[in-house]
Amino acid sequence: IVFFVFSSTSLWFPVLFDVFGVMFAVLITLYLSSLFTWKTTFIFAGFLTVLDFVLVLVVPVMEPAATHIANLGLPVLIYLPILPPIANSAALWGLAPISLGLGDFFFAGTLAVQTFKKFGLRTGLMSAVAMTVAFGLFEVVLLNTDFRAFPGTVMIIMGWLVVVAWKLVVGRKNKIVL
C-alpha cells in the first residue's frame, strides 16, 4: 500500500524507499532465520556465494536486473552515500550513491543470527561487525577500481568466516585437556 500511495511522490525516493528496504530486510531475516540450522546455513552460504559469483561476474545478469527493477521504483536496493562524497550530476542530489541489494542484508543477517544461536550474543555481534568491516574494505577497493558490480556474498562471507574459524579454533583449544 505504501508503494502505491507514495511511489509517485518525492518522498518515496530515497527516503521511504530505503526505510521500506531496511524494514523488509530485517523482518525477512528474522522470519526466515528460524528455518535454518547451523549445517544448512553452511550449505546455503556456500551455494549462494557460488551462485552470486556466477550471476554477477561470469554471466553478468544481476546488476542489469537489479538496476531495471530499481528503476521501476521497487525497493530491492538500499542507497547509501559514499563518503567522502563523489560529485556526479546524473546521480541522486548530485552525489554518487552506492547501492546494496536487500539479499546482501538478508544473507549477512542470517549468518549473524545463526552465529548468535550457535556461539552466543558476543560472537554473533562480532560476526556482524566483521561482515560490515569486510564489506566496507571491499567497497573501498571497488570504488578505486573499474568494477561496476561485485558479489556482495563474497565480501560478507570473508568477514563471517574469519569469526567462525576463530571461534572453532578457540573452541577446540579449550576442549583439549592434558
Coordinates of C-alpha atoms in Angstrom, one line a residue:
I1 CA 0.0 0.0 0.0
V2 CA 2.9 2.3 0.9
F3 CA 4.4 1.8 -2.5
F4 CA 1.2 2.5 -4.4
V5 CA 0.4 5.6 -2.3
F6 CA 3.8 7.2 -2.2
S7 CA 5.8 5.9 -5.2
S8 CA 4.8 8.8 -7.4
T9 CA 5.8 11.4 -4.8
S10 CA 9.3 12.9 -4.0
L11 CA 9.0 11.3 -0.5
W12 CA 9.3 7.8 -1.9
F13 CA 12.8 8.0 -3.3
P14 CA 15.2 7.8 -1.5
V15 CA 13.6 8.2 2.0
L16 CA 10.7 5.7 2.1
F17 CA 12.5 3.6 -0.5
D18 CA 15.4 3.0 1.9
V19 CA 13.2 2.8 5.0
F20 CA 11.0 0.2 3.4
G21 CA 14.0 -1.8 2.2
V22 CA 15.7 -1.8 5.6
M23 CA 12.4 -2.9 7.3
F24 CA 11.9 -5.6 4.8
A25 CA 15.5 -6.9 5.1
V26 CA 15.3 -7.0 8.9
L27 CA 11.8 -8.7 9.0
I28 CA 12.6 -11.3 6.3
T29 CA 15.8 -12.1 8.2
L30 CA 14.0 -12.6 11.5
Y31 CA 11.3 -14.7 9.9
L32 CA 13.4 -16.9 7.7
S33 CA 16.3 -17.4 10.1
S34 CA 14.2 -19.9 12.1
L35 CA 14.2 -22.2 9.0
F36 CA 18.0 -22.6 9.1
T37 CA 20.2 -24.8 11.3
W38 CA 23.9 -24.4 11.6
K39 CA 24.6 -27.1 8.9
T40 CA 22.0 -25.7 6.5
T41 CA 23.5 -22.2 7.0
F42 CA 26.9 -23.5 5.7
I43 CA 25.2 -25.2 2.7
F44 CA 23.1 -22.1 2.0
A45 CA 26.1 -19.8 2.3
G46 CA 28.3 -21.9 0.0
F47 CA 25.7 -22.3 -2.7
L48 CA 24.5 -18.7 -2.6
T49 CA 28.1 -17.4 -2.7
V50 CA 28.9 -19.5 -5.8
L51 CA 25.6 -18.6 -7.5
D52 CA 26.1 -14.9 -6.7
F53 CA 29.6 -15.0 -8.1
V54 CA 28.5 -16.6 -11.3
L55 CA 25.5 -14.3 -11.8
V56 CA 27.5 -11.1 -11.1
L57 CA 30.9 -11.8 -12.7
V58 CA 30.7 -14.8 -15.0
V59 CA 27.2 -14.2 -16.6
P60 CA 26.7 -10.6 -15.6
V61 CA 22.9 -10.5 -15.3
M62 CA 22.5 -9.5 -11.7
E63 CA 23.4 -5.8 -12.0
P64 CA 21.2 -5.0 -15.0
A65 CA 18.3 -6.9 -13.4
A66 CA 18.7 -5.0 -10.1
T67 CA 19.0 -1.7 -11.9
H68 CA 15.9 -2.4 -14.1
I69 CA 13.8 -3.3 -11.1
A70 CA 15.1 -0.3 -9.0
N71 CA 14.3 2.0 -12.0
L72 CA 10.7 0.7 -11.7
G73 CA 10.7 2.2 -8.2
L74 CA 10.6 -1.2 -6.4
P75 CA 12.7 -1.3 -3.2
V76 CA 15.2 -4.1 -4.0
L77 CA 18.2 -1.9 -3.1
I78 CA 19.3 0.4 -0.4
Y79 CA 21.1 3.5 -1.4
L80 CA 23.8 4.8 0.8
P81 CA 26.0 7.9 0.3
I82 CA 29.7 7.4 -0.5
L83 CA 32.0 9.1 2.0
P84 CA 33.7 11.3 1.1
P85 CA 31.1 12.4 -1.3
I86 CA 31.7 12.0 -5.0
A87 CA 30.1 14.6 -7.3
N88 CA 28.0 13.2 -10.1
S89 CA 25.5 15.4 -11.9
A90 CA 23.4 12.5 -13.1
A91 CA 23.2 10.9 -9.6
L92 CA 20.9 11.5 -6.6
W93 CA 21.2 15.1 -5.3
G94 CA 24.3 15.5 -7.4
L95 CA 26.2 12.8 -5.4
A96 CA 27.1 9.3 -6.4
P97 CA 25.4 6.8 -4.0
I98 CA 26.3 3.1 -3.5
S99 CA 23.5 0.6 -3.8
L100 CA 23.3 -2.6 -1.8
G101 CA 20.9 -5.3 -2.6
L102 CA 18.4 -6.5 0.0
G103 CA 19.6 -10.0 -0.5
D104 CA 23.0 -9.0 0.9
F105 CA 21.4 -7.7 4.0
F106 CA 19.3 -10.9 4.4
F107 CA 22.4 -13.0 3.8
A108 CA 24.5 -11.2 6.4
G109 CA 21.6 -11.1 8.9
T110 CA 21.0 -14.8 8.5
L111 CA 24.7 -15.6 9.1
A112 CA 24.8 -13.3 12.1
V113 CA 21.6 -14.8 13.6
Q114 CA 22.9 -18.4 13.1
T115 CA 26.3 -17.4 14.6
F116 CA 24.4 -16.0 17.6
K117 CA 22.4 -19.1 18.0
K118 CA 25.5 -21.3 17.8
F119 CA 28.1 -19.3 19.8
G120 CA 26.1 -16.7 21.7
L121 CA 25.5 -12.9 21.6
R122 CA 29.1 -11.7 21.7
T123 CA 30.2 -13.9 18.8
G124 CA 27.1 -13.1 16.8
L125 CA 27.8 -9.3 17.2
M126 CA 31.4 -9.9 16.4
S127 CA 30.4 -11.7 13.2
A128 CA 28.1 -8.8 12.2
V129 CA 30.9 -6.3 12.8
A130 CA 33.4 -8.4 10.9
M131 CA 31.0 -8.7 7.9
T132 CA 30.4 -5.0 8.0
V133 CA 34.2 -4.3 8.1
A134 CA 34.9 -6.8 5.3
F135 CA 32.1 -5.3 3.2
G136 CA 33.5 -1.8 3.8
L137 CA 37.1 -2.8 2.9
F138 CA 35.9 -4.4 -0.3
E139 CA 33.9 -1.4 -1.2
V140 CA 36.9 0.9 -0.7
V141 CA 38.9 -1.3 -3.1
L142 CA 36.0 -1.5 -5.6
L143 CA 35.5 2.3 -5.6
N144 CA 39.1 2.7 -6.6
T145 CA 39.0 0.1 -9.4
D146 CA 37.0 -0.4 -12.6
F147 CA 34.5 -2.9 -11.1
R148 CA 30.9 -1.8 -11.6
A149 CA 29.5 -4.6 -9.5
F150 CA 30.9 -7.3 -7.3
P151 CA 29.2 -10.2 -5.5
G152 CA 28.2 -9.0 -2.0
T153 CA 28.1 -12.5 -0.7
V154 CA 31.9 -12.9 -1.3
M155 CA 32.5 -9.8 0.8
I156 CA 30.2 -10.9 3.5
I157 CA 31.4 -14.5 3.7
M158 CA 35.0 -13.3 4.1
G159 CA 34.2 -11.4 7.3
W160 CA 32.0 -14.1 8.7
L161 CA 34.4 -17.0 8.1
V162 CA 37.2 -15.2 10.0
V163 CA 35.0 -15.0 13.1
V164 CA 33.6 -18.6 12.8
A165 CA 37.1 -20.0 12.1
W166 CA 38.5 -18.2 15.1
K167 CA 35.6 -19.4 17.3
L168 CA 36.0 -23.0 16.2
V169 CA 39.8 -22.9 16.7
V170 CA 39.4 -21.4 20.2
G171 CA 36.7 -23.9 21.0
R172 CA 38.9 -26.9 20.0
K173 CA 41.8 -25.5 22.1
N174 CA 39.6 -25.2 25.1
K175 CA 38.4 -28.9 24.7
I176 CA 42.0 -30.3 24.7
V177 CA 42.8 -31.4 28.3
L178 CA 46.3 -32.6 29.1

